[in-house]
Amino acid sequence: LLNRFEKQIFCAEDLLGPRQTKIVDQLVEWTNFILESTGMDSMQDIFCGFHPGTIPSAVLNISCYDDEKIDVNSVQTIKAWLRRIAQPIAVLHSPELQSEEYLAQQFCLHSALDNFVFSPHLSH
């Protein structure tokens, strides 16, 4: 029984099933490896907007909150999501974050920006 002044804190970790927890543990291990290999100070220095609930929330999202819908492919998908929010300096210092997909995406984005900035039809 709660009175009106008491509050309960409900986190993403509280919703994880056993299979989801296993995936979270694998991803935490992977991100800790990246933190060590880059020599950076925190996960926030590596991944934009990272907080303790980032990985559990991603696992819940990909599994639609259903412990039975999580599989090994989910790990690779979440790693790809995390690579997309990695700071460029972290990617530079971590071979684990460097992937052909990431590099191609960055090249495409920079090319699009370059085309926009140096477009001849824009008045400066």
PDB file of C-alpha atoms in Angstrom:
ATOM      1  CA  LEU A   1       0.000   0.000   0.000  1.00  0.00           C
ATOM      2  CA  LEU A   2       1.425   3.346  -1.054  1.00  0.00           C
ATOM      3  CA  ASN A   3       0.486   6.679   0.321  1.00  0.00           C
ATOM      4  CA  ARG A   4       0.385   9.773  -1.851  1.00  0.00           C
ATOM      5  CA  PHE A   5       3.990  10.741  -1.023  1.00  0.00           C
ATOM      6  CA  GLU A   6       5.570   7.429  -1.982  1.00  0.00           C
ATOM      7  CA  LYS A   7       6.716   6.731  -5.494  1.00  0.00           C
ATOM      8  CA  GLN A   8       7.985   3.600  -7.144  1.00  0.00           C
ATOM      9  CA  ILE A   9      10.750   3.705  -9.685  1.00  0.00           C
ATOM     10  CA  PHE A  10      10.156   1.464 -12.659  1.00  0.00           C
ATOM     11  CA  CYS A  11      13.136   0.982 -15.001  1.00  0.00           C
ATOM     12  CA  ALA A  12      13.595  -0.879 -18.256  1.00  0.00           C
ATOM     13  CA  GLU A  13      15.703  -3.462 -16.406  1.00  0.00           C
ATOM     14  CA  ASP A  14      12.649  -4.348 -14.311  1.00  0.00           C
ATOM     15  CA  LEU A  15      10.779  -5.533 -17.421  1.00  0.00           C
ATOM     16  CA  LEU A  16      13.453  -7.849 -18.819  1.00  0.00           C
ATOM     17  CA  GLY A  17      12.869 -11.575 -19.059  1.00  0.00           C
ATOM     18  CA  PRO A  18      15.682 -14.144 -18.742  1.00  0.00           C
ATOM     19  CA  ARG A  19      16.504 -14.263 -22.468  1.00  0.00           C
ATOM     20  CA  GLN A  20      16.435 -10.484 -22.726  1.00  0.00           C
ATOM     21  CA  THR A  21      18.706 -10.193 -19.682  1.00  0.00           C
ATOM     22  CA  LYS A  22      21.207 -12.515 -21.367  1.00  0.00           C
ATOM     23  CA  ILE A  23      21.263 -10.274 -24.443  1.00  0.00           C
ATOM     24  CA  VAL A  24      21.667  -7.164 -22.283  1.00  0.00           C
ATOM     25  CA  ASP A  25      24.641  -8.795 -20.542  1.00  0.00           C
ATOM     26  CA  GLN A  26      26.272  -9.562 -23.918  1.00  0.00           C
ATOM     27  CA  LEU A  27      25.785  -5.999 -25.109  1.00  0.00           C
ATOM     28  CA  VAL A  28      27.062  -4.504 -21.853  1.00  0.00           C
ATOM     29  CA  GLU A  29      30.163  -6.677 -22.165  1.00  0.00           C
ATOM     30  CA  TRP A  30      30.626  -5.462 -25.759  1.00  0.00           C
ATOM     31  CA  THR A  31      30.232  -1.785 -24.822  1.00  0.00           C
ATOM     32  CA  ASN A  32      32.628  -2.195 -21.880  1.00  0.00           C
ATOM     33  CA  PHE A  33      35.188  -3.713 -24.267  1.00  0.00           C
ATOM     34  CA  ILE A  34      34.790  -0.664 -26.524  1.00  0.00           C
ATOM     35  CA  LEU A  35      35.178   1.673 -23.551  1.00  0.00           C
ATOM     36  CA  GLU A  36      38.437  -0.048 -22.581  1.00  0.00           C
ATOM     37  CA  SER A  37      39.775  -0.195 -26.149  1.00  0.00           C
ATOM     38  CA  THR A  38      39.122   3.488 -26.862  1.00  0.00           C
ATOM     39  CA  GLY A  39      40.547   4.724 -23.577  1.00  0.00           C
ATOM     40  CA  MET A  40      37.650   7.147 -23.292  1.00  0.00           C
ATOM     41  CA  ASP A  41      36.223   8.168 -19.921  1.00  0.00           C
ATOM     42  CA  SER A  42      32.591   7.123 -20.190  1.00  0.00           C
ATOM     43  CA  MET A  43      29.937   5.566 -22.374  1.00  0.00           C
ATOM     44  CA  GLN A  44      28.534   9.062 -22.965  1.00  0.00           C
ATOM     45  CA  ASP A  45      31.837   9.976 -24.603  1.00  0.00           C
ATOM     46  CA  ILE A  46      31.403   7.049 -26.993  1.00  0.00           C
ATOM     47  CA  PHE A  47      27.658   6.917 -27.682  1.00  0.00           C
ATOM     48  CA  CYS A  48      25.487  10.052 -27.994  1.00  0.00           C
ATOM     49  CA  GLY A  49      22.803  10.153 -25.313  1.00  0.00           C
ATOM     50  CA  PHE A  50      23.909   6.910 -23.645  1.00  0.00           C
ATOM     51  CA  HIS A  51      22.517   6.258 -20.162  1.00  0.00           C
ATOM     52  CA  PRO A  52      22.137   3.136 -17.984  1.00  0.00           C
ATOM     53  CA  GLY A  53      18.777   2.330 -19.561  1.00  0.00           C
ATOM     54  CA  THR A  54      19.929   2.579 -23.184  1.00  0.00           C
ATOM     55  CA  ILE A  55      20.749  -1.082 -23.724  1.00  0.00           C
ATOM     56  CA  PRO A  56      17.798  -2.546 -21.776  1.00  0.00           C
ATOM     57  CA  SER A  57      15.450  -0.162 -23.609  1.00  0.00           C
ATOM     58  CA  ALA A  58      16.875  -1.194 -26.978  1.00  0.00           C
ATOM     59  CA  VAL A  59      16.434  -4.873 -26.103  1.00  0.00           C
ATOM     60  CA  LEU A  60      12.838  -4.293 -25.028  1.00  0.00           C
ATOM     61  CA  ASN A  61      12.187  -2.322 -28.200  1.00  0.00           C
ATOM     62  CA  ILE A  62      13.595  -4.930 -30.582  1.00  0.00           C
ATOM     63  CA  SER A  63      11.761  -7.762 -28.807  1.00  0.00           C
ATOM     64  CA  CYS A  64       8.452  -5.847 -28.571  1.00  0.00           C
ATOM     65  CA  TYR A  65       8.609  -6.390 -24.794  1.00  0.00           C
ATOM     66  CA  ASP A  66       8.306 -10.154 -25.356  1.00  0.00           C
ATOM     67  CA  ASP A  67      11.094 -12.346 -23.967  1.00  0.00           C
ATOM     68  CA  GLU A  68      10.307 -15.041 -26.550  1.00  0.00           C
ATOM     69  CA  LYS A  69      10.896 -12.702 -29.514  1.00  0.00           C
ATOM     70  CA  ILE A  70      14.559 -12.040 -28.749  1.00  0.00           C
ATOM     71  CA  ASP A  71      17.208 -13.939 -30.724  1.00  0.00           C
ATOM     72  CA  VAL A  72      20.884 -13.878 -31.655  1.00  0.00           C
ATOM     73  CA  ASN A  73      20.219 -11.581 -34.625  1.00  0.00           C
ATOM     74  CA  SER A  74      18.913  -9.005 -32.179  1.00  0.00           C
ATOM     75  CA  VAL A  75      22.418  -8.535 -30.785  1.00  0.00           C
ATOM     76  CA  GLN A  76      23.787  -7.593 -34.207  1.00  0.00           C
ATOM     77  CA  THR A  77      20.885  -5.228 -34.856  1.00  0.00           C
ATOM     78  CA  ILE A  78      21.384  -3.407 -31.549  1.00  0.00           C
ATOM     79  CA  LYS A  79      25.140  -3.209 -32.161  1.00  0.00           C
ATOM     80  CA  ALA A  80      24.351  -1.553 -35.496  1.00  0.00           C
ATOM     81  CA  TRP A  81      22.031   0.903 -33.707  1.00  0.00           C
ATOM     82  CA  LEU A  82      24.784   1.727 -31.224  1.00  0.00           C
ATOM     83  CA  ARG A  83      27.341   2.155 -34.015  1.00  0.00           C
ATOM     84  CA  ARG A  84      25.045   4.750 -35.594  1.00  0.00           C
ATOM     85  CA  ILE A  85      25.092   6.879 -32.457  1.00  0.00           C
ATOM     86  CA  ALA A  86      28.823   6.474 -31.833  1.00  0.00           C
ATOM     87  CA  GLN A  87      30.857   9.660 -31.693  1.00  0.00           C
ATOM     88  CA  PRO A  88      33.274   9.930 -34.638  1.00  0.00           C
ATOM     89  CA  ILE A  89      36.275  10.135 -32.278  1.00  0.00           C
ATOM     90  CA  ALA A  90      35.202   6.837 -30.677  1.00  0.00           C
ATOM     91  CA  VAL A  91      34.898   5.189 -34.094  1.00  0.00           C
ATOM     92  CA  LEU A  92      38.367   6.425 -34.951  1.00  0.00           C
ATOM     93  CA  HIS A  93      39.797   4.755 -31.826  1.00  0.00           C
ATOM     94  CA  SER A  94      37.797   1.525 -31.930  1.00  0.00           C
ATOM     95  CA  PRO A  95      38.139  -1.079 -34.674  1.00  0.00           C
ATOM     96  CA  GLU A  96      35.060  -2.737 -33.162  1.00  0.00           C
ATOM     97  CA  LEU A  97      32.934   0.300 -34.078  1.00  0.00           C
ATOM     98  CA  GLN A  98      34.367   0.602 -37.562  1.00  0.00           C
ATOM     99  CA  SER A  99      32.185  -1.203 -40.029  1.00  0.00           C
ATOM    100  CA  GLU A 100      31.754  -0.878 -43.753  1.00  0.00           C
ATOM    101  CA  GLU A 101      28.138   0.166 -43.212  1.00  0.00           C
ATOM    102  CA  TYR A 102      29.120   2.944 -40.792  1.00  0.00           C
ATOM    103  CA  LEU A 103      31.895   4.247 -43.010  1.00  0.00           C
ATOM    104  CA  ALA A 104      29.666   4.174 -46.101  1.00  0.00           C
ATOM    105  CA  GLN A 105      26.908   6.001 -44.229  1.00  0.00           C
ATOM    106  CA  GLN A 106      29.321   8.691 -42.990  1.00  0.00           C
ATOM    107  CA  PHE A 107      30.765   9.109 -46.490  1.00  0.00           C
ATOM    108  CA  CYS A 108      27.252   9.496 -47.898  1.00  0.00           C
ATOM    109  CA  LEU A 109      26.274  12.070 -45.264  1.00  0.00           C
ATOM    110  CA  HIS A 110      29.448  14.093 -45.761  1.00  0.00           C
ATOM    111  CA  SER A 111      29.038  13.935 -49.508  1.00  0.00           C
ATOM    112  CA  ALA A 112      25.467  15.209 -49.251  1.00  0.00           C
ATOM    113  CA  LEU A 113      26.579  18.045 -46.964  1.00  0.00           C
ATOM    114  CA  ASP A 114      29.437  18.875 -49.295  1.00  0.00           C
ATOM    115  CA  ASN A 115      27.068  18.989 -52.283  1.00  0.00           C
ATOM    116  CA  PHE A 116      24.686  21.257 -50.395  1.00  0.00           C
ATOM    117  CA  VAL A 117      27.300  23.672 -49.087  1.00  0.00           C
ATOM    118  CA  PHE A 118      29.170  24.006 -52.358  1.00  0.00           C
ATOM    119  CA  SER A 119      26.125  23.934 -54.621  1.00  0.00           C
ATOM    120  CA  PRO A 120      26.541  26.514 -57.424  1.00  0.00           C
ATOM    121  CA  HIS A 121      22.871  27.505 -57.452  1.00  0.00           C
ATOM    122  CA  LEU A 122      22.897  28.694 -53.827  1.00  0.00           C
ATOM    123  CA  SER A 123      23.511  32.366 -53.263  1.00  0.00           C
ATOM    124  CA  HIS A 124      26.014  33.078 -50.504  1.00  0.00           C
TER     125      HIS A 124
END
